């Protein structure tokens, strides 16, 4: 892929050196002639221009680290972009991280070569007409927008080369880096959380990188959500390409970018957000849910209305009997008020019932604040263990609770009267899951 790192150890070595450089800047406030930074320059030309010639203030340290991580993640592609998209929703991080990581929501410059796209789409024959531009590139694929299928407006999703191998390598690297940084106070808990994520995501890589499986998920959820949420119709699919109906609307990522530019667009108001959370809870109850609710995968169909369209069904979770029990326990015990949420002993028992091992009430409160309440909290939960079976739902709630905060923050900045509801997501899941699972 144009601009993308090669598969294997080269990506792992690069990632570790980036982390080493970030830690060095954080601790020392400057870099001087630090060897890993010079080595990073072999893969990230111009990185030397980022290096300070004097000791940086704390805000400037965060800003430099954020830019370094963002540029490196966008250079690598794949899982690092997903990580940037996820962390970019954390409204409790210093401004530098929010500013730089939000760029991952707006697309990236990774491009698959034209001959790769031609070869991939050729199998669809004369039914498909397409042009290379315009396109949007994401973590594992790029979407071509000037497309028709038998004359009907469509989009074509084409997988980047080497994605499956890169994804598996990156999961192992993520687990390793979690263990590597875990001894730092600011990263305490990274080993447990990133290890649990890697364990649960590894078996899903084959499904996520097989677009026939994604097409099957999309068709099933289109039927299950009929009349509740829009899901584009699938026209055709191979393992590396997917052609589907083009839906008109604005993704949350596009709306958030417009808000940052000062445009007062009335999307994702309180009613539409409640509808969104209810849709995700319904999917969980139905036994199959889209488990990647970043802003690029959620579309508002029209201003001032509550209609939602969901996109991208590669990362889905088929709920197992074991998860049904776990998710029901989560929903029944979920706090839905400040009084319940601030009861540390209650939260300790609740987390333990979910397979999140925390020994004392205070870290249990901090973990719950991060994972479920959307509150200011450390970077990682300081836990002894997290049941991997919980991670799909955990990520879903974490994503949506942070989306609630970020959307309200940006809507208020352009003049809407809006207030974040820290329990909106939990309440939707409690109402739906507890009643039906």
PDB file of N, CA, C and O in Angstrom, residues 190-238:
ATOM      1  N   UNK A 190      -2.151  -1.119  31.675  1.00  0.00           N
ATOM      2  CA  UNK A 190      -2.083  -1.304  30.221  1.00  0.00           C
ATOM      3  C   UNK A 190      -1.924  -2.772  29.855  1.00  0.00           C
ATOM      4  O   UNK A 190      -2.527  -3.259  28.894  1.00  0.00           O
ATOM      5  N   UNK A 191      -1.115  -3.500  30.634  1.00  0.00           N
ATOM      6  CA  UNK A 191      -0.851  -4.904  30.293  1.00  0.00           C
ATOM      7  C   UNK A 191      -2.128  -5.731  30.336  1.00  0.00           C
ATOM      8  O   UNK A 191      -2.390  -6.535  29.434  1.00  0.00           O
ATOM      9  N   UNK A 192      -2.939  -5.542  31.373  1.00  0.00           N
ATOM     10  CA  UNK A 192      -4.163  -6.335  31.517  1.00  0.00           C
ATOM     11  C   UNK A 192      -5.169  -5.979  30.433  1.00  0.00           C
ATOM     12  O   UNK A 192      -5.713  -6.858  29.746  1.00  0.00           O
ATOM     13  N   UNK A 193      -5.417  -4.679  30.247  1.00  0.00           N
ATOM     14  CA  UNK A 193      -6.455  -4.284  29.300  1.00  0.00           C
ATOM     15  C   UNK A 193      -6.060  -4.608  27.861  1.00  0.00           C
ATOM     16  O   UNK A 193      -6.856  -5.192  27.110  1.00  0.00           O
ATOM     17  N   UNK A 194      -4.832  -4.269  27.463  1.00  0.00           N
ATOM     18  CA  UNK A 194      -4.417  -4.533  26.080  1.00  0.00           C
ATOM     19  C   UNK A 194      -4.254  -6.027  25.834  1.00  0.00           C
ATOM     20  O   UNK A 194      -4.508  -6.511  24.724  1.00  0.00           O
ATOM     21  N   UNK A 195      -3.857  -6.773  26.863  1.00  0.00           N
ATOM     22  CA  UNK A 195      -3.767  -8.222  26.715  1.00  0.00           C
ATOM     23  C   UNK A 195      -5.130  -8.851  26.509  1.00  0.00           C
ATOM     24  O   UNK A 195      -5.295  -9.748  25.664  1.00  0.00           O
ATOM     25  N   UNK A 196      -6.138  -8.389  27.266  1.00  0.00           N
ATOM     26  CA  UNK A 196      -7.499  -8.915  27.108  1.00  0.00           C
ATOM     27  C   UNK A 196      -8.060  -8.581  25.733  1.00  0.00           C
ATOM     28  O   UNK A 196      -8.721  -9.410  25.088  1.00  0.00           O
ATOM     29  N   UNK A 197      -7.794  -7.362  25.269  1.00  0.00           N
ATOM     30  CA  UNK A 197      -8.264  -6.973  23.934  1.00  0.00           C
ATOM     31  C   UNK A 197      -7.613  -7.830  22.859  1.00  0.00           C
ATOM     32  O   UNK A 197      -8.290  -8.303  21.940  1.00  0.00           O
ATOM     33  N   UNK A 198      -6.304  -8.031  22.960  1.00  0.00           N
ATOM     34  CA  UNK A 198      -5.601  -8.837  21.954  1.00  0.00           C
ATOM     35  C   UNK A 198      -6.130 -10.268  21.925  1.00  0.00           C
ATOM     36  O   UNK A 198      -6.342 -10.841  20.852  1.00  0.00           O
ATOM     37  N   UNK A 199      -6.381 -10.828  23.104  1.00  0.00           N
ATOM     38  CA  UNK A 199      -6.876 -12.216  23.174  1.00  0.00           C
ATOM     39  C   UNK A 199      -8.244 -12.341  22.519  1.00  0.00           C
ATOM     40  O   UNK A 199      -8.513 -13.320  21.816  1.00  0.00           O
ATOM     41  N   UNK A 200      -9.110 -11.354  22.746  1.00  0.00           N
ATOM     42  CA  UNK A 200     -10.459 -11.448  22.196  1.00  0.00           C
ATOM     43  C   UNK A 200     -10.511 -11.073  20.720  1.00  0.00           C
ATOM     44  O   UNK A 200     -11.315 -11.630  19.960  1.00  0.00           O
ATOM     45  N   UNK A 201      -9.662 -10.149  20.293  1.00  0.00           N
ATOM     46  CA  UNK A 201      -9.714  -9.693  18.900  1.00  0.00           C
ATOM     47  C   UNK A 201      -9.020 -10.653  17.938  1.00  0.00           C
ATOM     48  O   UNK A 201      -9.389 -10.724  16.768  1.00  0.00           O
ATOM     49  N   UNK A 202      -8.031 -11.400  18.433  1.00  0.00           N
ATOM     50  CA  UNK A 202      -7.259 -12.261  17.531  1.00  0.00           C
ATOM     51  C   UNK A 202      -8.146 -13.243  16.757  1.00  0.00           C
ATOM     52  O   UNK A 202      -7.997 -13.373  15.533  1.00  0.00           O
ATOM     53  N   UNK A 203      -9.087 -13.942  17.393  1.00  0.00           N
ATOM     54  CA  UNK A 203      -9.929 -14.877  16.629  1.00  0.00           C
ATOM     55  C   UNK A 203     -10.864 -14.182  15.629  1.00  0.00           C
ATOM     56  O   UNK A 203     -11.390 -14.839  14.723  1.00  0.00           O
ATOM     57  N   UNK A 204     -11.104 -12.887  15.808  1.00  0.00           N
ATOM     58  CA  UNK A 204     -12.027 -12.187  14.911  1.00  0.00           C
ATOM     59  C   UNK A 204     -11.345 -11.635  13.661  1.00  0.00           C
ATOM     60  O   UNK A 204     -12.029 -11.144  12.763  1.00  0.00           O
ATOM     61  N   UNK A 205     -10.010 -11.704  13.599  1.00  0.00           N
ATOM     62  CA  UNK A 205      -9.293 -11.088  12.478  1.00  0.00           C
ATOM     63  C   UNK A 205      -9.706 -11.721  11.155  1.00  0.00           C
ATOM     64  O   UNK A 205      -9.917 -11.019  10.155  1.00  0.00           O
ATOM     65  N   UNK A 206      -9.815 -13.051  11.139  1.00  0.00           N
ATOM     66  CA  UNK A 206     -10.187 -13.729   9.892  1.00  0.00           C
ATOM     67  C   UNK A 206     -11.549 -13.242   9.415  1.00  0.00           C
ATOM     68  O   UNK A 206     -11.738 -12.933   8.229  1.00  0.00           O
ATOM     69  N   UNK A 207     -12.505 -13.127  10.331  1.00  0.00           N
ATOM     70  CA  UNK A 207     -13.841 -12.672   9.942  1.00  0.00           C
ATOM     71  C   UNK A 207     -13.817 -11.221   9.480  1.00  0.00           C
ATOM     72  O   UNK A 207     -14.467 -10.862   8.496  1.00  0.00           O
ATOM     73  N   UNK A 208     -13.051 -10.363  10.187  1.00  0.00           N
ATOM     74  CA  UNK A 208     -13.040  -8.942   9.839  1.00  0.00           C
ATOM     75  C   UNK A 208     -12.352  -8.690   8.503  1.00  0.00           C
ATOM     76  O   UNK A 208     -12.645  -7.696   7.833  1.00  0.00           O
ATOM     77  N   UNK A 209     -11.445  -9.557   8.104  1.00  0.00           N
ATOM     78  CA  UNK A 209     -10.731  -9.364   6.846  1.00  0.00           C
ATOM     79  C   UNK A 209     -11.293 -10.234   5.725  1.00  0.00           C
ATOM     80  O   UNK A 209     -10.681 -10.355   4.666  1.00  0.00           O
ATOM     81  N   UNK A 210     -12.454 -10.844   5.957  1.00  0.00           N
ATOM     82  CA  UNK A 210     -13.174 -11.584   4.917  1.00  0.00           C
ATOM     83  C   UNK A 210     -14.477 -10.839   4.649  1.00  0.00           C
ATOM     84  O   UNK A 210     -15.419 -10.902   5.441  1.00  0.00           O
ATOM     85  N   UNK A 211     -14.535 -10.123   3.531  1.00  0.00           N
ATOM     86  CA  UNK A 211     -15.676  -9.254   3.268  1.00  0.00           C
ATOM     87  C   UNK A 211     -16.950 -10.036   2.939  1.00  0.00           C
ATOM     88  O   UNK A 211     -18.034  -9.471   2.979  1.00  0.00           O
ATOM     89  N   UNK A 212     -16.835 -11.338   2.625  1.00  0.00           N
ATOM     90  CA  UNK A 212     -18.064 -12.123   2.471  1.00  0.00           C
ATOM     91  C   UNK A 212     -18.732 -12.306   3.833  1.00  0.00           C
ATOM     92  O   UNK A 212     -19.965 -12.333   3.937  1.00  0.00           O
ATOM     93  N   UNK A 213     -17.922 -12.439   4.881  1.00  0.00           N
ATOM     94  CA  UNK A 213     -18.461 -12.530   6.239  1.00  0.00           C
ATOM     95  C   UNK A 213     -19.067 -11.187   6.649  1.00  0.00           C
ATOM     96  O   UNK A 213     -20.138 -11.138   7.265  1.00  0.00           O
ATOM     97  N   UNK A 214     -18.377 -10.097   6.304  1.00  0.00           N
ATOM     98  CA  UNK A 214     -18.930  -8.773   6.606  1.00  0.00           C
ATOM     99  C   UNK A 214     -20.264  -8.575   5.891  1.00  0.00           C
ATOM    100  O   UNK A 214     -21.220  -8.030   6.468  1.00  0.00           O
ATOM    101  N   UNK A 215     -20.348  -9.015   4.633  1.00  0.00           N
ATOM    102  CA  UNK A 215     -21.600  -8.893   3.880  1.00  0.00           C
ATOM    103  C   UNK A 215     -22.721  -9.682   4.558  1.00  0.00           C
ATOM    104  O   UNK A 215     -23.868  -9.215   4.629  1.00  0.00           O
ATOM    105  N   UNK A 216     -22.398 -10.866   5.072  1.00  0.00           N
ATOM    106  CA  UNK A 216     -23.393 -11.669   5.778  1.00  0.00           C
ATOM    107  C   UNK A 216     -23.878 -10.940   7.036  1.00  0.00           C
ATOM    108  O   UNK A 216     -25.088 -10.883   7.313  1.00  0.00           O
ATOM    109  N   UNK A 217     -22.941 -10.389   7.805  1.00  0.00           N
ATOM    110  CA  UNK A 217     -23.313  -9.613   8.998  1.00  0.00           C
ATOM    111  C   UNK A 217     -24.214  -8.442   8.635  1.00  0.00           C
ATOM    112  O   UNK A 217     -25.213  -8.154   9.310  1.00  0.00           O
ATOM    113  N   UNK A 218     -23.846  -7.764   7.554  1.00  0.00           N
ATOM    114  CA  UNK A 218     -24.587  -6.573   7.132  1.00  0.00           C
ATOM    115  C   UNK A 218     -26.013  -6.943   6.717  1.00  0.00           C
ATOM    116  O   UNK A 218     -26.970  -6.235   7.067  1.00  0.00           O
ATOM    117  N   UNK A 219     -26.162  -8.030   5.980  1.00  0.00           N
ATOM    118  CA  UNK A 219     -27.503  -8.465   5.559  1.00  0.00           C
ATOM    119  C   UNK A 219     -28.352  -8.851   6.773  1.00  0.00           C
ATOM    120  O   UNK A 219     -29.538  -8.517   6.850  1.00  0.00           O
ATOM    121  N   UNK A 220     -27.753  -9.558   7.726  1.00  0.00           N
ATOM    122  CA  UNK A 220     -28.497  -9.983   8.917  1.00  0.00           C
ATOM    123  C   UNK A 220     -28.957  -8.782   9.742  1.00  0.00           C
ATOM    124  O   UNK A 220     -30.099  -8.735  10.210  1.00  0.00           O
ATOM    125  N   UNK A 221     -28.070  -7.810   9.913  1.00  0.00           N
ATOM    126  CA  UNK A 221     -28.436  -6.655  10.728  1.00  0.00           C
ATOM    127  C   UNK A 221     -29.360  -5.707   9.983  1.00  0.00           C
ATOM    128  O   UNK A 221     -30.182  -5.019  10.598  1.00  0.00           O
ATOM    129  N   UNK A 222     -29.287  -5.675   8.666  1.00  0.00           N
ATOM    130  CA  UNK A 222     -30.236  -4.879   7.892  1.00  0.00           C
ATOM    131  C   UNK A 222     -31.656  -5.411   8.121  1.00  0.00           C
ATOM    132  O   UNK A 222     -32.609  -4.638   8.312  1.00  0.00           O
ATOM    133  N   UNK A 223     -31.779  -6.737   8.144  1.00  0.00           N
ATOM    134  CA  UNK A 223     -33.091  -7.341   8.390  1.00  0.00           C
ATOM    135  C   UNK A 223     -33.527  -7.142   9.844  1.00  0.00           C
ATOM    136  O   UNK A 223     -34.686  -6.790  10.121  1.00  0.00           O
ATOM    137  N   UNK A 224     -32.594  -7.334  10.789  1.00  0.00           N
ATOM    138  CA  UNK A 224     -32.941  -7.241  12.206  1.00  0.00           C
ATOM    139  C   UNK A 224     -33.317  -5.817  12.613  1.00  0.00           C
ATOM    140  O   UNK A 224     -34.147  -5.629  13.516  1.00  0.00           O
ATOM    141  N   UNK A 225     -32.705  -4.821  11.958  1.00  0.00           N
ATOM    142  CA  UNK A 225     -32.933  -3.421  12.334  1.00  0.00           C
ATOM    143  C   UNK A 225     -33.918  -2.715  11.404  1.00  0.00           C
ATOM    144  O   UNK A 225     -34.058  -1.486  11.475  1.00  0.00           O
ATOM    145  N   UNK A 226     -34.598  -3.468  10.541  1.00  0.00           N
ATOM    146  CA  UNK A 226     -35.537  -2.861   9.599  1.00  0.00           C
ATOM    147  C   UNK A 226     -36.585  -2.040  10.359  1.00  0.00           C
ATOM    148  O   UNK A 226     -37.224  -2.513  11.282  1.00  0.00           O
ATOM    149  N   UNK A 227     -36.732  -0.786   9.976  1.00  0.00           N
ATOM    150  CA  UNK A 227     -37.676   0.103  10.632  1.00  0.00           C
ATOM    151  C   UNK A 227     -37.131   0.764  11.884  1.00  0.00           C
ATOM    152  O   UNK A 227     -37.794   1.623  12.474  1.00  0.00           O
ATOM    153  N   UNK A 228     -35.923   0.374  12.292  1.00  0.00           N
ATOM    154  CA  UNK A 228     -35.300   0.935  13.504  1.00  0.00           C
ATOM    155  C   UNK A 228     -34.072   1.766  13.156  1.00  0.00           C
ATOM    156  O   UNK A 228     -33.877   2.862  13.678  1.00  0.00           O
ATOM    157  N   UNK A 229     -33.258   1.230  12.255  1.00  0.00           N
ATOM    158  CA  UNK A 229     -32.055   1.940  11.781  1.00  0.00           C
ATOM    159  C   UNK A 229     -31.786   1.519  10.346  1.00  0.00           C
ATOM    160  O   UNK A 229     -32.104   0.394   9.943  1.00  0.00           O
ATOM    161  N   UNK A 230     -31.189   2.423   9.585  1.00  0.00           N
ATOM    162  CA  UNK A 230     -30.833   2.117   8.201  1.00  0.00           C
ATOM    163  C   UNK A 230     -29.508   1.363   8.150  1.00  0.00           C
ATOM    164  O   UNK A 230     -28.576   1.673   8.897  1.00  0.00           O
ATOM    165  N   UNK A 231     -29.451   0.368   7.280  1.00  0.00           N
ATOM    166  CA  UNK A 231     -28.228  -0.373   6.988  1.00  0.00           C
ATOM    167  C   UNK A 231     -28.166  -0.530   5.477  1.00  0.00           C
ATOM    168  O   UNK A 231     -29.131  -1.005   4.861  1.00  0.00           O
ATOM    169  N   UNK A 232     -27.060  -0.118   4.827  1.00  0.00           N
ATOM    170  CA  UNK A 232     -26.992  -0.176   3.362  1.00  0.00           C
ATOM    171  C   UNK A 232     -27.188  -1.591   2.825  1.00  0.00           C
ATOM    172  O   UNK A 232     -26.700  -2.566   3.403  1.00  0.00           O
ATOM    173  N   UNK A 233     -27.892  -1.701   1.713  1.00  0.00           N
ATOM    174  CA  UNK A 233     -28.090  -2.992   1.054  1.00  0.00           C
ATOM    175  C   UNK A 233     -26.790  -3.464   0.410  1.00  0.00           C
ATOM    176  O   UNK A 233     -26.082  -2.685  -0.231  1.00  0.00           O
ATOM    177  N   UNK A 234     -26.470  -4.728   0.582  1.00  0.00           N
ATOM    178  CA  UNK A 234     -25.292  -5.322  -0.045  1.00  0.00           C
ATOM    179  C   UNK A 234     -25.653  -5.780  -1.449  1.00  0.00           C
ATOM    180  O   UNK A 234     -26.640  -6.498  -1.647  1.00  0.00           O
ATOM    181  N   UNK A 235     -24.855  -5.381  -2.445  1.00  0.00           N
ATOM    182  CA  UNK A 235     -25.079  -5.814  -3.827  1.00  0.00           C
ATOM    183  C   UNK A 235     -24.229  -7.040  -4.185  1.00  0.00           C
ATOM    184  O   UNK A 235     -24.702  -7.957  -4.850  1.00  0.00           O
ATOM    185  N   UNK A 236     -22.963  -7.036  -3.763  1.00  0.00           N
ATOM    186  CA  UNK A 236     -22.071  -8.145  -4.105  1.00  0.00           C
ATOM    187  C   UNK A 236     -20.850  -8.085  -3.205  1.00  0.00           C
ATOM    188  O   UNK A 236     -20.496  -7.017  -2.677  1.00  0.00           O
ATOM    189  N   UNK A 237     -20.185  -9.242  -3.037  1.00  0.00           N
ATOM    190  CA  UNK A 237     -19.003  -9.279  -2.176  1.00  0.00           C
ATOM    191  C   UNK A 237     -18.078 -10.415  -2.570  1.00  0.00           C
ATOM    192  O   UNK A 237     -18.519 -11.470  -3.039  1.00  0.00           O
ATOM    193  N   UNK A 238     -16.787 -10.179  -2.395  1.00  0.00           N
ATOM    194  CA  UNK A 238     -15.762 -11.223  -2.422  1.00  0.00           C
ATOM    195  C   UNK A 238     -15.019 -11.120  -1.092  1.00  0.00           C
ATOM    196  O   UNK A 238     -15.351 -10.291  -0.249  1.00  0.00           O
TER     197      UNK A 238
END
